[in-house]
Coordinates of C-alpha atoms and ligand atoms in Angstrom, one line a residue:
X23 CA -26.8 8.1 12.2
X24 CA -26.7 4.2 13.2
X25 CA -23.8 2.8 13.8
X26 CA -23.5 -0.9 14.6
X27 CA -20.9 -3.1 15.8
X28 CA -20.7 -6.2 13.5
X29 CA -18.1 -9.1 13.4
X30 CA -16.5 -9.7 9.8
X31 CA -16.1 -13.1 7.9
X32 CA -13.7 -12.1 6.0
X33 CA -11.4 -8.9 5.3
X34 CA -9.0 -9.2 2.7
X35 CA -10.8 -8.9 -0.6
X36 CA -9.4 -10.0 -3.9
X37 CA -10.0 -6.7 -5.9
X38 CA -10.2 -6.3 -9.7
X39 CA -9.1 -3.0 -9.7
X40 CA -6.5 -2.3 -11.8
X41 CA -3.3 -2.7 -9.9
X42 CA -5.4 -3.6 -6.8
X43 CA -4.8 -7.1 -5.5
X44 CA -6.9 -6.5 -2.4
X45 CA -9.1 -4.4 -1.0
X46 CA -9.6 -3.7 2.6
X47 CA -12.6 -2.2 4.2
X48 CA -13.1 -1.5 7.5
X49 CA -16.6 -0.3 7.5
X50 CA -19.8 -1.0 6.0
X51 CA -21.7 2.5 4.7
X52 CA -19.8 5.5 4.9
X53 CA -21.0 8.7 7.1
X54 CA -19.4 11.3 4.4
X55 CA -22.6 10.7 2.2
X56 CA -21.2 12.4 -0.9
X57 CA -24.6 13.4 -3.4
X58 CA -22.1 11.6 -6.1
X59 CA -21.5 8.2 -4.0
X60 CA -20.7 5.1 -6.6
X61 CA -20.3 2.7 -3.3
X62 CA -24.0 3.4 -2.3
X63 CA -25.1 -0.6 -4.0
X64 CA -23.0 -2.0 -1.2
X65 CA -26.4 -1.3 1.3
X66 CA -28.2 -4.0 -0.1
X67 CA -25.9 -6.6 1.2
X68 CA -26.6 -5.6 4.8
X69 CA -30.3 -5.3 4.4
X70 CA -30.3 -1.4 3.6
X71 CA -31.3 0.9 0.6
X72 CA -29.4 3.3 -1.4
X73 CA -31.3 5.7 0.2
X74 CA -29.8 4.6 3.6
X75 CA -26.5 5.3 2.4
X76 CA -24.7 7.9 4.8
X77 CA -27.5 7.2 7.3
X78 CA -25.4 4.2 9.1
X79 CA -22.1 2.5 9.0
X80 CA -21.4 -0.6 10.5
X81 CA -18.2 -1.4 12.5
X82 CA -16.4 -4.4 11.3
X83 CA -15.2 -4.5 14.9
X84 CA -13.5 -7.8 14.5
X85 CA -11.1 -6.8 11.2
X86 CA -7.9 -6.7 12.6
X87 CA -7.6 -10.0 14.2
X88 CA -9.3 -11.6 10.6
X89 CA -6.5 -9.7 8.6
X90 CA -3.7 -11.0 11.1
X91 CA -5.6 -14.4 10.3
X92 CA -5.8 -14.0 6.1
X93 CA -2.2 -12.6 6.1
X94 CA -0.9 -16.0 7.6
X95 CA -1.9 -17.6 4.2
X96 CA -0.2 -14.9 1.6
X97 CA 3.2 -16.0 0.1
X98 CA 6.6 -14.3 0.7
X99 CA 5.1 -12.0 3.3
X100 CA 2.6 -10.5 0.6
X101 CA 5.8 -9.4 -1.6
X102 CA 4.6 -7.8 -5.4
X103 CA 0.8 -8.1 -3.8
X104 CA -1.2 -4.5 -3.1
X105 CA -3.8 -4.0 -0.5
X106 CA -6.4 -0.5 -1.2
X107 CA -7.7 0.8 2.1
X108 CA -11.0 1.3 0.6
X109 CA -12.7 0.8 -2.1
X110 CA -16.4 1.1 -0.7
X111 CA -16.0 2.9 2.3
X112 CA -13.9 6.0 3.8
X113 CA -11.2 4.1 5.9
X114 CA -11.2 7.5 7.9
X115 CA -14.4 8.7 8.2
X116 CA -15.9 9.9 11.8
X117 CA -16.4 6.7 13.1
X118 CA -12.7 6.1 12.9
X119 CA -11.7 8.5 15.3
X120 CA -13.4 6.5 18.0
X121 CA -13.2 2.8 16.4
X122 CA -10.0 3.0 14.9
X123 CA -10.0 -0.4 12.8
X124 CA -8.2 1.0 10.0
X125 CA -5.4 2.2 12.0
X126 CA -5.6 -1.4 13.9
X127 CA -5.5 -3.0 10.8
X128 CA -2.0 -1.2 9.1
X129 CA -0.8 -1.9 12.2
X130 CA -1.4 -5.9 12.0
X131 CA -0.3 -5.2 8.5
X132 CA 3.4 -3.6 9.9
X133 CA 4.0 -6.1 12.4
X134 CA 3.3 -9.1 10.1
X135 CA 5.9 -7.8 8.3
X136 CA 4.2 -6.7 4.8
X137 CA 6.5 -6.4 1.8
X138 CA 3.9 -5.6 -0.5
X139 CA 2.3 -2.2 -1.2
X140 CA -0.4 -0.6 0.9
X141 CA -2.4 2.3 -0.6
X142 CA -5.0 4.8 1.8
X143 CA -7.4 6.6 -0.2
X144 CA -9.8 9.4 2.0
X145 CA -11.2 12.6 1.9
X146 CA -10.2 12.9 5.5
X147 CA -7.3 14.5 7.7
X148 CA -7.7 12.4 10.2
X149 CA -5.3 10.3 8.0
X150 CA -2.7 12.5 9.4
X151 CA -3.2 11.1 13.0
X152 CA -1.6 7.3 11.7
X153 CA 1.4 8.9 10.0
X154 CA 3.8 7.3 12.6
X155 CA 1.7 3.9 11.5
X156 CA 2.4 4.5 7.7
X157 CA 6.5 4.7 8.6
X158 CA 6.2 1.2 9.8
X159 CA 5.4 -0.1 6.7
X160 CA 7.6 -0.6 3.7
X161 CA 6.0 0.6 1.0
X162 CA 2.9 2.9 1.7
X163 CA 0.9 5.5 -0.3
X164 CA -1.3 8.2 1.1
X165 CA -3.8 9.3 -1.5
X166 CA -6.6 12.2 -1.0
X167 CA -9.5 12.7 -3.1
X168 CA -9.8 16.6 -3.8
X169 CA -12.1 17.5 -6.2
X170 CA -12.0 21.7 -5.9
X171 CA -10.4 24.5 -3.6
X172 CA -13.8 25.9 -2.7
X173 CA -15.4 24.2 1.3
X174 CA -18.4 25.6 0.1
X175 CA -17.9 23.3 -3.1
X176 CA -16.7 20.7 -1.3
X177 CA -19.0 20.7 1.9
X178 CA -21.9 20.6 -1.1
X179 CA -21.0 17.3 -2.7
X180 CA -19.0 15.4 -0.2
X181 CA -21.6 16.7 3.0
X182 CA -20.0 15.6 6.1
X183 CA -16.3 14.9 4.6
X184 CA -13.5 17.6 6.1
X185 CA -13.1 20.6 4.0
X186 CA -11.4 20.7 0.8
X187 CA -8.9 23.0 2.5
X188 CA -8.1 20.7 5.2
X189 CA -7.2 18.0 3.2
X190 CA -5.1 20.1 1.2
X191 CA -3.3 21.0 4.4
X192 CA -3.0 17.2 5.4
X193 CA -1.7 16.5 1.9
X194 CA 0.9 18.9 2.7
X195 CA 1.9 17.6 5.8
X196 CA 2.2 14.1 4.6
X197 CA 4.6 15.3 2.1
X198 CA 6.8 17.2 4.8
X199 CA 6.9 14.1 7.0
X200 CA 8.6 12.0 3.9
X201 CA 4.8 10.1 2.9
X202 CA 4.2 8.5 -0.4
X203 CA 1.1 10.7 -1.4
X204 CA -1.3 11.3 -4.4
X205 CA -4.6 12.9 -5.2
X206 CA -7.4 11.8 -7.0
X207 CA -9.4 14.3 -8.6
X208 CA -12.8 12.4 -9.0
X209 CA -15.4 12.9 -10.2
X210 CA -13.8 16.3 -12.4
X211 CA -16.8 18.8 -12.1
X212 CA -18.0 19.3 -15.5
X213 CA -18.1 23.3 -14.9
X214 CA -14.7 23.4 -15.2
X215 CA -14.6 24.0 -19.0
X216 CA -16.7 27.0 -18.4
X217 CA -14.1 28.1 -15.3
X218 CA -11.3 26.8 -16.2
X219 CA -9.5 28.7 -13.5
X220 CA -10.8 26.9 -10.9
X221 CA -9.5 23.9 -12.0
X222 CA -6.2 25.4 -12.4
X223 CA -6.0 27.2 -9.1
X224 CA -6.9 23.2 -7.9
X225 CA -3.9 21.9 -10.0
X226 CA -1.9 25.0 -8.4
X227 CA -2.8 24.4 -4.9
X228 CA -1.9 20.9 -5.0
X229 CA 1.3 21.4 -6.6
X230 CA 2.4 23.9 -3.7
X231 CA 1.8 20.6 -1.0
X232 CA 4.8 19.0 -3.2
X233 CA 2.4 16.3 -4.1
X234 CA 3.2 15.0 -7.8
X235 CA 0.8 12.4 -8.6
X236 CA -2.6 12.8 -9.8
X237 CA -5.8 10.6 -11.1
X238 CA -8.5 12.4 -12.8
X239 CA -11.7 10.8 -13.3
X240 CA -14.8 12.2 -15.0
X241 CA -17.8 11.7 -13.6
X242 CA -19.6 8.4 -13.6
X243 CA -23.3 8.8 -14.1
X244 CA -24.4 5.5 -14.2
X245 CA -28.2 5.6 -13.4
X246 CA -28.0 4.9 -9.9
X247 CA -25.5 7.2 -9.5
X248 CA -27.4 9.5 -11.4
X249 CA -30.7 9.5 -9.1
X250 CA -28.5 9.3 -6.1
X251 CA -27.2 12.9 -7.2
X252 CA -30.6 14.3 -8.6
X253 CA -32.0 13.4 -5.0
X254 CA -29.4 14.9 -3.0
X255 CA -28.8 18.5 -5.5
X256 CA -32.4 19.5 -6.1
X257 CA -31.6 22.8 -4.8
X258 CA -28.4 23.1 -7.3
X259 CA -30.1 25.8 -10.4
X260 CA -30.7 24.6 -13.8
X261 CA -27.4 25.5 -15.6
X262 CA -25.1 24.1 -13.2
X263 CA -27.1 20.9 -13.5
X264 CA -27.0 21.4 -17.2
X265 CA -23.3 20.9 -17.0
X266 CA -23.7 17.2 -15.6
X267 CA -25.6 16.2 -18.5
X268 CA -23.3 17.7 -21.0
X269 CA -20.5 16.0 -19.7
X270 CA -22.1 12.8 -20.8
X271 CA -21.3 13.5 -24.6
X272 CA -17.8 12.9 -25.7
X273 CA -16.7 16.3 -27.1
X274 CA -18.1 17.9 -24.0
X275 CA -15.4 15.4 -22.0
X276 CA -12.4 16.2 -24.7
X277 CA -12.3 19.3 -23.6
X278 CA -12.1 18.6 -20.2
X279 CA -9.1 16.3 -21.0
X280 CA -7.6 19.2 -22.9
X281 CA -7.5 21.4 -20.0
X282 CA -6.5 18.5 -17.7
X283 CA -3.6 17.2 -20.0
X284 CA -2.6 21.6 -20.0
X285 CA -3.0 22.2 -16.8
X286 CA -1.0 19.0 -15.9
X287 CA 2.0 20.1 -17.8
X288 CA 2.1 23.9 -16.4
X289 CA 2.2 22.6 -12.4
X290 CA 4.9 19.6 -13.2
X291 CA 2.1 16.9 -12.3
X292 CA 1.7 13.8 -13.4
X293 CA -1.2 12.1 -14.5
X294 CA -0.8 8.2 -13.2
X295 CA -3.4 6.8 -15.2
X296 CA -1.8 8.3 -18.6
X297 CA -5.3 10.1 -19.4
X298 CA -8.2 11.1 -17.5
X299 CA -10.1 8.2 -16.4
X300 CA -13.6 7.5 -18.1
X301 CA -16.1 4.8 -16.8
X302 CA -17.5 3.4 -20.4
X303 CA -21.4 4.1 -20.3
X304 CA -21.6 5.9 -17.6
Ligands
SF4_416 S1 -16.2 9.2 0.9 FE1 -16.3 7.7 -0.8 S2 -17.5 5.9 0.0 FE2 -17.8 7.7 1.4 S3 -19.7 8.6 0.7 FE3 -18.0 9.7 -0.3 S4 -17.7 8.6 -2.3 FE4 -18.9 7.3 -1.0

């Protein structure tokens, strides 16, 4: 793995994510290297390939003191803006343990005073080490991407992320400490209309953290997603791969959203988006 030090122009992205104003990431690459990464187009801006992806992150060493800088010029402290820590990156992969930029960054955030809404989203439970940071702030939301119960599952797609398990765990913790949390479940794995149980024992499992709030998003095969993921699961057998490809075709996804809107109902969840989220032509 490379990891570079680099010094950030700028920080605070506008985002046109719905219900994003801004986005804020901290690092360039991300070392999780899920098979299913969408981010991966982001290596050609610093000289990389999409096969590179995973293989290096770069440090914006410099982003808290640009953030203090960009966060002089927002109105009214920020108030009825929203800031995503990240849209490209993990804010809390590895390299955050020993860089800490995000947790330098929500902490420029707290003591400018912030009044808008900041939103973490990570498959990591090293979130759990800035839950003191996130009581600073005035309106904070903790979210965890958990896409199945199973490590072995999870350590497959999302290769060097923490276990599933574990971030069920830190999910639960957040909610006994008082923290704003939600999950996304993204990508859904398209098996689950064959084993339906495993998404419920999913659904089940997050329920018991006291969580609530859920996106669900199908996968997005968008071509370079799509070789990104042949690459990386050659060794996944033929039916399972099958599965991918079926999801594609609407009736194959309706049935997906059937379970989903079920399931949703039976654990007392609820679905933030209104449906399961779908990526047109992907
Ligand atoms: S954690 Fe997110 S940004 Fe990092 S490799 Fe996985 S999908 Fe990509």
């Amino acid at each position: 793995m490379e990891i570079k030090e680099i010094a950030a122009k700028s920080v605070l992205t506008p985002s046109k994510l719905p219900g994003v104003d801004f986005v804020v990431n901290p690092y360039i690459s991300c070392g999780f290297a899920c098979t299913y990464c969408y981010a991966t187009f982001m290596a050609r801006y610093v000289g990389k390939t999409a096969n590179d992806w995973g293989k290096f992150v770069f440090v914006k060493e410099n982003a808290p003191e640009v953030l203090k800088e960009e966060l002089a010029k927002l109105k009214n402290k920020g108030a009825g803006k929203s800031i995503l820590f990240s849209s490209v990156t993990d804010p809390y992969q590895g390299a955050e343990s020993k860089y800490k930029i995000t947790q330098k960054c929500l902490e420029v955030l707290a003591d400018f005073g912030f009044s808008g809404q900041v939103g973490i989203l990570t498959k990591s439970n090293l979130v759990l080490r800035d839950a003191d940071t996130f009581k600073k702030l005035k309106d904070v939301e903790v979210g965890l991407t958990i896409i199945t119960t199973d490590d072995k599952i999870s350590r497959y797609f999302e290769k060097y992320a923490p276990a599933a398990s574990l971030r069920l765990e830190a999910l639960k913790k957040l909610n006994e400490e008082g923290i704003k949390t939600y999950v996304f479940v993204g990508p859904l794995l398209p098996h689950f209309v064959a084993e339906e149980e495993k998404l419920e024992k999913l659904f089940k499992e997050i329920s018991e953290t006291g969580n609530k709030g859920l996106f669900v998003e199908h996968i997005n095969l968008s071509k370079y997603i799509l070789e990104r993921l042949e690459r990386e699961t050659k060794d996944l057998d033929k039916s399972t791969t099958a599965k991918f490809y079926e999801s594609k075709q609407k009736p194959y996804r309706d049935r997906l959203d059937e379970i989903v809107v079920k399931l949703v109902k039976k654990y007392n969840l609820k679905l933030r988006s209104g449906s399961t989220i779908y990526h047109r032509g992907s």
